[in-house]
Coordinates of C-alpha atoms in Angstrom, one line a residue:
X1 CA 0.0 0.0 0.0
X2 CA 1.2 3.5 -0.8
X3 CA 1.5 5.9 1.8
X4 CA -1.5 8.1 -0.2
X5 CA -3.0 5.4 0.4
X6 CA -2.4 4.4 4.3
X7 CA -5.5 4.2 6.3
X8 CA -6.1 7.4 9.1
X9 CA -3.9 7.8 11.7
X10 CA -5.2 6.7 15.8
X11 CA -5.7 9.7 17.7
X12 CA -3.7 9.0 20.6
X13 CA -5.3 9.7 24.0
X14 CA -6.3 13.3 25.1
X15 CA -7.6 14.4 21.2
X16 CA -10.9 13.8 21.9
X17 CA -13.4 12.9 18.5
X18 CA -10.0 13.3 16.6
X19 CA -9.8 9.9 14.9
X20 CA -9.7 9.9 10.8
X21 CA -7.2 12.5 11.2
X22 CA -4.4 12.9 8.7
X23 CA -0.9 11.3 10.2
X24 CA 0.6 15.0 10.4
X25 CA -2.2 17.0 11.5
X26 CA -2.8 14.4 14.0
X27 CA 0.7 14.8 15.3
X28 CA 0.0 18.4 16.1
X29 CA -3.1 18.3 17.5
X30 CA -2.1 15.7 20.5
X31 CA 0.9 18.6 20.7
X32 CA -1.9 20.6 22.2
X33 CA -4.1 18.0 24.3
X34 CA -3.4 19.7 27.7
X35 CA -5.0 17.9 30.9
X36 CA -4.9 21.3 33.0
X37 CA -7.0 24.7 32.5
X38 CA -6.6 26.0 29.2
X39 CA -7.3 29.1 26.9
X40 CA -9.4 28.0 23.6
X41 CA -8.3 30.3 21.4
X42 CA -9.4 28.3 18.0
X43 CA -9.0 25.0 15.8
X44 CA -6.6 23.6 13.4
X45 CA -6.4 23.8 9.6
X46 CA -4.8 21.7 7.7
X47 CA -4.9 21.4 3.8
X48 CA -7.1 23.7 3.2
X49 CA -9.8 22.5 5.9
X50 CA -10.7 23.4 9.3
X51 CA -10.8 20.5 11.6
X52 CA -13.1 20.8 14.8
X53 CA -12.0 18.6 16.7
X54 CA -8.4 19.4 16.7
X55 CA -8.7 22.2 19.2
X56 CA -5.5 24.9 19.8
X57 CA -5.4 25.8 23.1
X58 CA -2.9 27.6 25.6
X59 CA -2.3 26.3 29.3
X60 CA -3.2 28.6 32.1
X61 CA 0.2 28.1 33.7
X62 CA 2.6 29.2 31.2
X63 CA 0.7 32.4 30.5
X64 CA 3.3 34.8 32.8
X65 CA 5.6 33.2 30.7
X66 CA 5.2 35.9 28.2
X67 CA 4.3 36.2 24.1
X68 CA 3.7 37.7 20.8
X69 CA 0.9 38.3 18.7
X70 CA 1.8 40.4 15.0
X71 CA 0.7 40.3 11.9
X72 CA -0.7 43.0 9.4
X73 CA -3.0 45.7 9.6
X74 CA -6.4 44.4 9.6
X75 CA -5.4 41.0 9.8
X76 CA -7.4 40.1 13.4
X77 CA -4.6 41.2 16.2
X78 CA -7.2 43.6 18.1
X79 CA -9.7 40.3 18.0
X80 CA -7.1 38.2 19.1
X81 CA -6.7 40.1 22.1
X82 CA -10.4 39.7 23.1
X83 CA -10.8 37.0 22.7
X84 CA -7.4 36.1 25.2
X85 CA -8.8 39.0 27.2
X86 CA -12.3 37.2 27.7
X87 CA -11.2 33.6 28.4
X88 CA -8.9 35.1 31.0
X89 CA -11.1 37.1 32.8
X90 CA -13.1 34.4 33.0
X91 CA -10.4 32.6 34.8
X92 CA -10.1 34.8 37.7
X93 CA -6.6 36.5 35.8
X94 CA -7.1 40.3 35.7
X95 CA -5.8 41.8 32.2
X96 CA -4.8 45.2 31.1
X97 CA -5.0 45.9 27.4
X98 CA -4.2 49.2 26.0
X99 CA -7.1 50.5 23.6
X100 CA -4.7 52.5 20.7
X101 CA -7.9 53.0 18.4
X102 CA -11.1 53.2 20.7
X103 CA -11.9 49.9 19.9
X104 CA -11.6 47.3 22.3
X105 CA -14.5 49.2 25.0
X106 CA -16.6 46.6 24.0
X107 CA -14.9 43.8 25.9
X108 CA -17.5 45.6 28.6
X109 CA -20.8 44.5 27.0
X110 CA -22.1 41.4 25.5
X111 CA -21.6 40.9 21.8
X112 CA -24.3 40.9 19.0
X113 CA -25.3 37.5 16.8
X114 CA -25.2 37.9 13.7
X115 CA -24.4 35.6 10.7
X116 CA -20.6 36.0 10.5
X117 CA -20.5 35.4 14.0
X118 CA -22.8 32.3 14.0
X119 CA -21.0 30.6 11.0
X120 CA -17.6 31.0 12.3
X121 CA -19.0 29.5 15.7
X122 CA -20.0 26.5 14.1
X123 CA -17.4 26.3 12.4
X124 CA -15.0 25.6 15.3
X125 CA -17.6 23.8 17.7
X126 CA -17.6 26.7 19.6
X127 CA -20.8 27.3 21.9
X128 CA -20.9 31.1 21.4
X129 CA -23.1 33.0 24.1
X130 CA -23.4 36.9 24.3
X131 CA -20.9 37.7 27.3
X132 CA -19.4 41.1 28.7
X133 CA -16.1 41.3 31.1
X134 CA -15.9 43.2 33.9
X135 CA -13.7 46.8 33.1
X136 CA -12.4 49.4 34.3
X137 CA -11.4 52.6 31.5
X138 CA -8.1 54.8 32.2
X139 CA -7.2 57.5 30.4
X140 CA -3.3 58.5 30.3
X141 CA -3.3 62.4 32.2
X142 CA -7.3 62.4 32.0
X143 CA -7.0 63.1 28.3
X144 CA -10.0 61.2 27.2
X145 CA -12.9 58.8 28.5
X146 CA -11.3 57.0 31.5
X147 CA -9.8 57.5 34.9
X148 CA -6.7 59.9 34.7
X149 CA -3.4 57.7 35.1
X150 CA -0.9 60.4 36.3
X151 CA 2.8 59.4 37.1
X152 CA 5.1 61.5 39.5
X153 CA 8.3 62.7 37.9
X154 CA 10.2 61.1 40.4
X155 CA 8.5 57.8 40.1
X156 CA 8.7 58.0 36.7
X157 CA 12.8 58.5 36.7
X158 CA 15.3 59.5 34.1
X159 CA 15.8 56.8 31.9
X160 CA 11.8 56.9 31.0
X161 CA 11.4 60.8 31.4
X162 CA 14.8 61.0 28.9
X163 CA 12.8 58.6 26.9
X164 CA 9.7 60.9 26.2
X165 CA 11.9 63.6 25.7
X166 CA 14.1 62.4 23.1
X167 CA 17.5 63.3 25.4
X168 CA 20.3 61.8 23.8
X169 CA 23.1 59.7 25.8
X170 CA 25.0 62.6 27.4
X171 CA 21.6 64.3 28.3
X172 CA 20.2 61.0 29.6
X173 CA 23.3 60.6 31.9
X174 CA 22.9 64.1 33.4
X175 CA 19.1 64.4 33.8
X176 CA 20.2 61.3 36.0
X177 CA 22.6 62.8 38.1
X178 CA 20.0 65.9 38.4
X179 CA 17.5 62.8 40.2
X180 CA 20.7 61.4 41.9
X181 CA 21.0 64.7 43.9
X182 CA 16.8 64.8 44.3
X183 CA 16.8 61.4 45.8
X184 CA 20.0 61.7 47.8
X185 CA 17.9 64.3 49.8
X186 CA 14.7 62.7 49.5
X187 CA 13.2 64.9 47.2
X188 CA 9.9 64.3 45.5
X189 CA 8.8 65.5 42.3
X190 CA 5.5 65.4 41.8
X191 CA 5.2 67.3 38.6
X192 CA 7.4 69.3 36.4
X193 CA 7.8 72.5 37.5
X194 CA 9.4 71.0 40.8
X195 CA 12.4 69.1 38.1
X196 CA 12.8 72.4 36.6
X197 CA 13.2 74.1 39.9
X198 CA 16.1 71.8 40.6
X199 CA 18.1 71.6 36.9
X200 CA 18.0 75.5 37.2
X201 CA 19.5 75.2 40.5
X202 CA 22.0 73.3 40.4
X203 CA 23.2 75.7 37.3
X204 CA 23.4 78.4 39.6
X205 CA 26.5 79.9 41.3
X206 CA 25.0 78.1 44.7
X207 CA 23.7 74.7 43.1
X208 CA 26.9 74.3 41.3
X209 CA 29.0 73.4 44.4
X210 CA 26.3 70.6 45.5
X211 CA 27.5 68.2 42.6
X212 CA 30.6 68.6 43.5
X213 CA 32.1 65.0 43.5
X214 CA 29.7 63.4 41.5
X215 CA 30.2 65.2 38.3
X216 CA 28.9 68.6 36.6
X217 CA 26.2 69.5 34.8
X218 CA 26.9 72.2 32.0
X219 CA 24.9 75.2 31.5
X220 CA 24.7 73.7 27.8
X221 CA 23.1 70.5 28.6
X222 CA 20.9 71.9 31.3
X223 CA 19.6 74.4 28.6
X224 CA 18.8 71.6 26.4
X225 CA 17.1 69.5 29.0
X226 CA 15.2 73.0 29.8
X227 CA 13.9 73.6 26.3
X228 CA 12.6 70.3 26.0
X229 CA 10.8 70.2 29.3
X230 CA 9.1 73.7 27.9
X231 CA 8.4 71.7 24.6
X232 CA 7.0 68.7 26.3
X233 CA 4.7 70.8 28.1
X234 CA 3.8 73.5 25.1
X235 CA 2.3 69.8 23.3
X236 CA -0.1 69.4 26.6
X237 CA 1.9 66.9 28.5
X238 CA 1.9 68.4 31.6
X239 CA -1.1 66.6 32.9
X240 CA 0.6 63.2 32.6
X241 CA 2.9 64.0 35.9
X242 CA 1.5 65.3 39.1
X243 CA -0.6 63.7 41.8
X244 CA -2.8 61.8 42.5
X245 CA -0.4 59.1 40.9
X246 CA -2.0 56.0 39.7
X247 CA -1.4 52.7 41.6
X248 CA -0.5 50.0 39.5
X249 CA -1.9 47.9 42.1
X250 CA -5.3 48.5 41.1
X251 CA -4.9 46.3 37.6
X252 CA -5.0 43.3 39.7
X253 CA -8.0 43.7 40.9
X254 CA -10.9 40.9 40.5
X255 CA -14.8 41.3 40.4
X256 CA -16.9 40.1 43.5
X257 CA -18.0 37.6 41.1
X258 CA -14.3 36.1 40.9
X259 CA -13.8 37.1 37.4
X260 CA -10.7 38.7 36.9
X261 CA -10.8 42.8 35.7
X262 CA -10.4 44.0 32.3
X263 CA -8.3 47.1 32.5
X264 CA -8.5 49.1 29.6
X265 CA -6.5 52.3 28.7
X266 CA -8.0 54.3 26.1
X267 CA -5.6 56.0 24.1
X268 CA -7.3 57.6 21.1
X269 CA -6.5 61.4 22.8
X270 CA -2.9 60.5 22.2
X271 CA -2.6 58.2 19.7
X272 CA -0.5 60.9 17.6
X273 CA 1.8 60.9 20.8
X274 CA 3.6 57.1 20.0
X275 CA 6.7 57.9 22.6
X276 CA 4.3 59.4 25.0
X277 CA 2.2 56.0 25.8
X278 CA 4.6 53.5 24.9
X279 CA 7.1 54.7 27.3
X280 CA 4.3 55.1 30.0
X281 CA 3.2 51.6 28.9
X282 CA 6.5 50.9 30.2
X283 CA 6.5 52.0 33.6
X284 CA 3.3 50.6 34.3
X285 CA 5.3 47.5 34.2
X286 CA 8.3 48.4 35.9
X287 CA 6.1 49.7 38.7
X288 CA 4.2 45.9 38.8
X289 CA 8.1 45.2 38.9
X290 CA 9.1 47.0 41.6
X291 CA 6.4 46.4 43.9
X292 CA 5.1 42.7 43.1
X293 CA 6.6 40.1 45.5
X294 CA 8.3 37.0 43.9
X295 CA 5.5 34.0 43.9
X296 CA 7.6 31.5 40.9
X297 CA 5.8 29.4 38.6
X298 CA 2.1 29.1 39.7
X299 CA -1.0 28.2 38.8
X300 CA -2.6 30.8 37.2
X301 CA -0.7 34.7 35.9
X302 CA -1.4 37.4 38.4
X303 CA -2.1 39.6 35.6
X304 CA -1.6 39.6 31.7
X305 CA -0.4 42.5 30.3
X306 CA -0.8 43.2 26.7
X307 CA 1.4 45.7 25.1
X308 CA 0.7 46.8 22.2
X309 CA 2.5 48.7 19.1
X310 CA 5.7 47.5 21.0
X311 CA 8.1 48.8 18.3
X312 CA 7.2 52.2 19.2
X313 CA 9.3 51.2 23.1
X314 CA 12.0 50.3 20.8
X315 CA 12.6 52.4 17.8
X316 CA 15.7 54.8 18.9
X317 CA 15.7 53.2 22.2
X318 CA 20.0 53.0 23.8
X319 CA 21.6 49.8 24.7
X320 CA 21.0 50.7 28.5
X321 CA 17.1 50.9 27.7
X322 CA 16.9 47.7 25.8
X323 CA 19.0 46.4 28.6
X324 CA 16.4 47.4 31.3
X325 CA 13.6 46.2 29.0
X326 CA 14.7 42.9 28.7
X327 CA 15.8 42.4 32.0
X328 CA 12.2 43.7 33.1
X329 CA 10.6 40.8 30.6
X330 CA 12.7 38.8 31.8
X331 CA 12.2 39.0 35.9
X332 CA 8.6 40.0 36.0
X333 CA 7.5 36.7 34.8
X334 CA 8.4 34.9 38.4
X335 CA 6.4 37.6 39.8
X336 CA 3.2 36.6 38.1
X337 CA 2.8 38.7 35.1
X338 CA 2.4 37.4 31.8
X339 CA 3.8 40.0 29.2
X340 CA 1.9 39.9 25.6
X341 CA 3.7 42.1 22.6
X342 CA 1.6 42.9 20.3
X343 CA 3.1 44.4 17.0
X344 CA 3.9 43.7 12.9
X345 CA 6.3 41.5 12.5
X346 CA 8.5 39.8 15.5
X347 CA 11.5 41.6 14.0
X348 CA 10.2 44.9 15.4
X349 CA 11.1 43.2 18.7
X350 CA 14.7 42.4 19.5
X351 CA 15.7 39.7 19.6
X352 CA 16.8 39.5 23.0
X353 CA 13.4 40.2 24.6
X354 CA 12.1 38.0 21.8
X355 CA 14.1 35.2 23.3
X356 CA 11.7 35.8 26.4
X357 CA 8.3 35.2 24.7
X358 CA 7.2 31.7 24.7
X359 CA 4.2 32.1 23.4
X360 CA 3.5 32.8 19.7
X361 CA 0.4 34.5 18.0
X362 CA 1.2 35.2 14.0
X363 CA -1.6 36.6 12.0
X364 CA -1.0 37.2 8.0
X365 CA 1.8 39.3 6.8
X366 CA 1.4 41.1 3.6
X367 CA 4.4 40.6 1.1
X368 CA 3.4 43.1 -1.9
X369 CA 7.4 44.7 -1.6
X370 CA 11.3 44.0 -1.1
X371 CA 10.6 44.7 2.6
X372 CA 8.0 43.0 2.9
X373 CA 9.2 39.7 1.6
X374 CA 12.5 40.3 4.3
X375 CA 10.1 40.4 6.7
X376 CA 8.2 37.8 5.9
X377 CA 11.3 35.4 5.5
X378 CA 12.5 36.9 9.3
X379 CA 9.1 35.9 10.5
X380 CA 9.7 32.1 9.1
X381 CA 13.2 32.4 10.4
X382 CA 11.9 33.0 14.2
X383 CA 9.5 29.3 14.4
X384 CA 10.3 26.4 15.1
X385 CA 10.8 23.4 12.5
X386 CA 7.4 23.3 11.0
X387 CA 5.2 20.7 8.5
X388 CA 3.5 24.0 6.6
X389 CA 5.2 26.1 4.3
X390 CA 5.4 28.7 6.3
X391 CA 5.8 31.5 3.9
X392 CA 2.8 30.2 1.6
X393 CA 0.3 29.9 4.7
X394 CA 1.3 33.4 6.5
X395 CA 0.7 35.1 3.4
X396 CA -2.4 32.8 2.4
X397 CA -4.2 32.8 5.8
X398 CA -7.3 35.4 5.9
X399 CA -9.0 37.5 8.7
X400 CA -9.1 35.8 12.2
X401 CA -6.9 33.3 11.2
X402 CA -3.4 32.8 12.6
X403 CA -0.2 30.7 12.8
X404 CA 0.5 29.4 16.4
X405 CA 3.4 28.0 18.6
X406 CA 3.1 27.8 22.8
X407 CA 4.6 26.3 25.3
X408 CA 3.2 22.9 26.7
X409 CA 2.6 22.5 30.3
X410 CA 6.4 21.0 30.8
X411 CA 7.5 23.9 29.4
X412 CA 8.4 22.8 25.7
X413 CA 6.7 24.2 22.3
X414 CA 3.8 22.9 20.6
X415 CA 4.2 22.1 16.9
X416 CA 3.3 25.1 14.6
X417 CA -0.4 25.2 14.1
X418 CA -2.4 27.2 11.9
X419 CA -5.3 27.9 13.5
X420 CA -8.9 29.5 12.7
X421 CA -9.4 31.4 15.5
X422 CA -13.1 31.7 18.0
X423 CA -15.1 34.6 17.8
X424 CA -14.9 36.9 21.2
X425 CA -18.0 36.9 22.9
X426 CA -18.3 40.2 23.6
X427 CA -19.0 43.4 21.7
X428 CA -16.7 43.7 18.7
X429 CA -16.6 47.3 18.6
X430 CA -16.5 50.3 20.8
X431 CA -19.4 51.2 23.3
X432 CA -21.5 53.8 23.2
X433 CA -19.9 57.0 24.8
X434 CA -22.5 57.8 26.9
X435 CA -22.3 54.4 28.3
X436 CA -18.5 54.6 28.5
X437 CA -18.9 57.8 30.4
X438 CA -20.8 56.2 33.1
X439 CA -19.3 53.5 33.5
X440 CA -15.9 55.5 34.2
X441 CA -17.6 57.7 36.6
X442 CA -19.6 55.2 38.3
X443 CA -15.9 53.3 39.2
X444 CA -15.1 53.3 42.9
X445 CA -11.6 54.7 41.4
X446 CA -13.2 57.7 39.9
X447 CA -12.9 59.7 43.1
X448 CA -9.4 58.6 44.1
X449 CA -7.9 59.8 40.8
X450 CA -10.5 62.7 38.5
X451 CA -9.5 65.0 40.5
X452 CA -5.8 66.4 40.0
X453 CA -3.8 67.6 43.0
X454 CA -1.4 69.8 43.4
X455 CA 0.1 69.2 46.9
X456 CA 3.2 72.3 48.2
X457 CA 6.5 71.1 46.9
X458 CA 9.2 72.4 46.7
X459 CA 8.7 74.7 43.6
X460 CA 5.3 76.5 45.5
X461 CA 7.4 76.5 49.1
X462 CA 10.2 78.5 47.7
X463 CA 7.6 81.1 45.6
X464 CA 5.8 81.8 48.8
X465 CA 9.1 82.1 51.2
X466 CA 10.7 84.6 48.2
X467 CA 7.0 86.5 47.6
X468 CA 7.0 87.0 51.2
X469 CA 10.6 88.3 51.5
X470 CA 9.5 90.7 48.8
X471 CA 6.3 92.2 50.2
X472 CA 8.8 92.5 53.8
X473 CA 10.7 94.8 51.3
X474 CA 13.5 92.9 52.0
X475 CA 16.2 92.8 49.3
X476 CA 15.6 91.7 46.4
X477 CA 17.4 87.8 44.5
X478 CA 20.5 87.6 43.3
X479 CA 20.2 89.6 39.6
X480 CA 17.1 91.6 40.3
X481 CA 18.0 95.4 41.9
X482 CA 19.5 98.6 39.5
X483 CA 23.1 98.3 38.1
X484 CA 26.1 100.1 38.9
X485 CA 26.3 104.2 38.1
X486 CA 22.7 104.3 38.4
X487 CA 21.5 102.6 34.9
X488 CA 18.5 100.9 34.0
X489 CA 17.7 97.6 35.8
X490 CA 18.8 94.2 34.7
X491 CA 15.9 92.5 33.5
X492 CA 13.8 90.9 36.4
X493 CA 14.8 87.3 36.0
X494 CA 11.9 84.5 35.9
X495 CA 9.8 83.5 38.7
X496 CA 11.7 79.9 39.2
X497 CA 15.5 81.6 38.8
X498 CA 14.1 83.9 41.3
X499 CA 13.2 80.9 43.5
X500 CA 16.5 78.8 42.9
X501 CA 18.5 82.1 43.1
X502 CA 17.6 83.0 46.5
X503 CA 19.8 80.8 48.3
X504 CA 17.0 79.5 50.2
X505 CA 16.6 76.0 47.8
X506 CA 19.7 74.7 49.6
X507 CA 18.8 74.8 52.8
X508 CA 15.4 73.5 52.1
X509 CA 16.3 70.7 50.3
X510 CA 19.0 69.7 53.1
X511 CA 15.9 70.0 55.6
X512 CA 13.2 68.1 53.3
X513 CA 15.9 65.7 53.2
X514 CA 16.1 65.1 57.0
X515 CA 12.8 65.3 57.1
X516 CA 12.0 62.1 54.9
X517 CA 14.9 60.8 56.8
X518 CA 16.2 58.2 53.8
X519 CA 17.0 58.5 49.6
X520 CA 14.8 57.4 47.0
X521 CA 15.5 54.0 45.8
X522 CA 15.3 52.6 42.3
X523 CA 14.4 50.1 40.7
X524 CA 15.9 48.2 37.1
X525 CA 14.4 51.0 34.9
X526 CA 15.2 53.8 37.2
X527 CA 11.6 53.6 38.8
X528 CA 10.6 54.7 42.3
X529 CA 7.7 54.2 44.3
X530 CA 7.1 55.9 47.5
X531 CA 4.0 54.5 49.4
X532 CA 2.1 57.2 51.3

C-alpha cells in the first residue's frame, strides 16, 4: 500500500473525537491535548480545511511566561486580544490591554449574533453565548474617557522621562545625576515644575557646588534639558505628571463575582503621541516590577499585560534601555505577570526580549514589496521546525486566522499550528460613549484619581518664602536690583530663577531631606515608588 494510500492515523489519548485525522495534523493536535485549564483560542487547519476537533489551546500556567501576537493591519490582532482577554477574565486573571484605536471598549458589554458570527461559531464547535467582562477605563493624564493615570516625575525617573523627551546619551546621563541629587535628599517630584526648579538650581552659582564630587552638569546641557521640558509641556503633556499618581496595584484587581478585571486604557486622545504611551506603557510595568513580590511558577498569571504597538518602546531606544527592558521581561514573569507584545512583525522586537516570549500568536503578513518579503522570510526564520510552508500559509491565511506555537505545560513548544481562531464573545466594537462615560464615573476609582492635585512642593514653598521676603521689602534675588552708576535695571529674572536664586533652595532641600529621613530607591528601569 502506498503511503497516499495508508488508512487514518489513531488519535492518541487526550484528542478527543479526533480519529480519521491525517498522520501529520494528528501529530500536532495531540501537541496541544493539555490535561490542565486552558485558553481555547481556536481549531486547526490543515490542507485547506478546518478540523473541529483538533482544538488549539494555551495552558493557564505558562501564561506569565510571556508572548507575541503580530501580523498586518487588519489582519485580526485587536480580536485576538479579546478573545485572550475574555477567556482570561473568566479565569479569575485580571488583564490590562491598552485600547490604541477606541476599539476594544466593548470587551465591557455582551456581543451581538449575527451571521458572520454564528458561521464562524459553528465552524470551530464553539458554543458562542453573548458575554461582557468586567472593566475598568483609564485615560493616560485624563486626556479622554477613563480614569486619569498620572505618574510623578520622580516615580517616573530618568531613563523613562529621557525617553519621552528624546534626550540623547549625554543628556540621559545628566538628567540622571539631576535625580541622583533629588533622591540623595529625599526629594519628590510630583510634577514638572518641581524638576525644573532643581536643573536651574544646580546651574546656579549656589547649586553648582552641590555636585561637587559626582560630576557637573553644564549650563549647555541643562539648557537643552530645559527647552525640552518647555516643549514637552507647550504639546499638553503636563497633565501626565502630578498627583494623585496611579497605583499599579489596582490592575490586579478581580470582580466580586471572581472574574478577573479588564483594565483598559483608552488611548485615542494621544494616539498621535507614539513615545508618549509606549514609554508610559512601560512604567506601568516596571512599577508591577518593583512592587510585586516574587511568587515563581504558579497556577494561574497574576495579571496579563498586553502591550501593544511595541516597536514604538523600541525604535531609537539606547543599549542601556533595551538592557532594562529585557531584564524587566525577563524577571517579571516569576512575579506573576504574563507579558503579551503585540506588533507587525516579531522583527520589530529584538531579539533578545524575543528570546523571552514563549508564546506565539502570528496573523497574516502582507508581502506586496522587497521589505516586505525580508520580513516575511524573518518571520519564518523566528518558528520552530514546522510541517507548513510557512511563507505560503502566512501570506495565504485570511482574517481571524493565525499561525501558532506555545509552550506545553512542561515547558516545551507545541508544533506550529495554523489555526482559525473563535469569535470573542463580547462586543466587537467600541461602546456607546455615553455608556462609557458612566461606567468610568460610576468606578469606585473615579474619586481617588478625576480630581488632580497639586500638593506644596518644593517649587510653591520656595515662591511663597521669596514673595513674602518681597512684600517685607527685603532685598531683592540675586540679579534683580538697578546696576552700577545708576543705569536701567537688569531684567527681572523669571519667577523659578528667582526661586532657585535666592539661596534659600539649599537649605530646604538639606531640611526636606532630614525630614524624609532616607534616599529614593530605584528600581531596574530607574523607577521609584514611594507609598504614602
Amino acid at each position: 500500500m502506498s503511503d497516499s494510500e495508508a488508512p487514518p492515523a489513531v488519535a492518541p489519548e487526550g484528542v478527543s473525537g479526533a480519529r480519521g485525522l491525517p498522520q501529520e495534523a494528528l501529530e500536532i493536535a495531540s501537541g496541544y491535548a493539555f490535561a490542565g485549564p486552558a485558553l481555547d483560542l481556536g481549531v486547526l487547519l490543515w490542507d485547506g480545511r478546518c478540523l473541529p476537533d483538533a482544538r488549539i489551546r494555551i495552558p493557564l500556567p505558562v501564561l506569565n511566561r510571556h508572548g507575541l501576537v503580530a501580523g498586518a493591519t487588519g489582519t485580526g490582532k485587536t480580536k485576538t486580544l479579546q478573545l485572550i482577554a475574555e477567556q482570561l477574565s473568566v479565569q479569575g486573571v485580571p488583564v490590562f490591554l491598552a485600547d490604541i484605536k477606541g476599539d476594544v471598549s466593548g470587551i465591557s458589554a455582551p456581543g451581538v449574533s449575527n451571521d458572520k458570527v454564528l458561521a464562524r461559531a459553528q465552524e470551530v464547535h464553539q458554543e458562542w453565548t453573548p458575554t461582557a467582562c468586567p472593566a475598568e477605563f483609564y485615560a493616560l493624564g485624563g486626556m479622554g474617557k477613563g480614569i486619569p493615570v498620572r505618574a510623578t516625575v520622580t516615580s517616573f525617573g530618568p531613563v523613562l522621562l529621557s525617553k519621552v523627551l528624546q534626550l540623547n546619551q549625554t543628556q540621559e546621563q545628566s538628567l540622571g545625576l539631576i535625580f541622583h541629587y533629588a533622591d540623595q535628599k529625599g526629594l519628590e517630584l510630583f510634577d514638572l515644575k518641581d524638576l525644573r526648579a532643581v536643573v536651574t538650581f544646580l546651574t546656579s552659582d549656589e547649586g553648582k557646588a552641590e555636585l561637587k564630587g559626582i560630576g557637573g552638569l553644564s549650563p549647555a546641557t541643562a539648557g537643552v534639558i530645559l527647552r525640552s521640558l518647555s516643549a514637552f509641556e507647550a504639546q499638553g503633556m503636563s497633565p501626565f505628571f502630578g498627583e494623585p499618581e496611579f497605583d499599579t496595584s489596582e490592575l490586579l484587581r478581580t470582580a466580586p463575582d471572581g472574574r478577573g478585571t479588564v483594565s483598559v486604557l483608552e488611548l485615542p486622545e494621544v494616539q498621535d503621541k507614539p513615545q508618549l504611551f509606549s514609554t508610559f506603557l512601560m512604567w506601568m510595568l516596571a512599577d508591577l516590577f518593583h512592587d510585586l513580590p516574587e511568587v515563581g511558577d504558579i497556577d494561574k498569571p497574576k495579571l496579563v499585560f498586553f502591550f501593544d504597538e511595541a516597536h514604538l518602546l523600541f525604535t531609537g531606544a539606547s543599549k542601556a534601555f533595551l538592557e532594562s527592558i529585557t531584564q524587566t521581561v525577563r524577571l517579571i514573569r516569576s512575579k506573576g505577570v504574563g507579558v503579551f507584545f503585540v506588533t507587525q512583525t516579531p522583527k520589530d522586537v529584538p531579539a533578545d526580549v524575543l528570546a523571552q516570549l514563549g508564546n506565539r500568536v502570528q496573523h497574516a503578513l502582507r508581502a506586496f514589496t522587497p521589505d516586505d518579503q525580508k520580513a516575511l522570510k524573518a518571520t519564518v526564520k523566528t518558528f520552530p521546525h514546522s510541517a507548513y510552508d510557512l511563507e505560503e500559509v502566512l501570506t495565504g491565511i485570511g482574517t481571524g486566522e493565525a499561525v501558532v506555537t506555545v509552550l506545553s505545560e512542561k515547558g516545551a513548544p507545541t508544533p506550529v499550528a495554523a489555526t482559525r481562531l473563535r469569535a470573542p464573545q463580547s462586543l466587537m466594537g467600541p461602546v456607546d460613549p455615553a455608556a462609557l462615560d458612566r461606567a468610568v464615573q460610576a468606578s469606585p476609582l473615579y474619586g481617588r484619581y478625576a480630581q488632580a492635585v497639586d500638593r506644596e512642593s518644593a517649587y510653591e514653598r520656595l515662591a511663597a518664602r521669596d514673595a513674602a521676603a518681597a512684600q517685607a521689602g527685603r532685598a531683592p534675588a540675586k540679579g534683580g536690583g538697578r546696576a552700577k552708576g545708576g543705569g536701567r535695571a537688569k531684567e527681572e529674572p523669571s519667577v523659578v530663577e528667582q526661586v532657585v536664586g535666592s539661596g534659600i533652595f539649599k537649605s530646604l532641600a538639606r531640611s526636606m531631606g532630614t525630614q524624609i529621613g532616607r534616599e529614593i530607591t530605584r528600581s531596574l528601569f530607574g523607577t521609584a515608588r514611594r507609598r504614602r
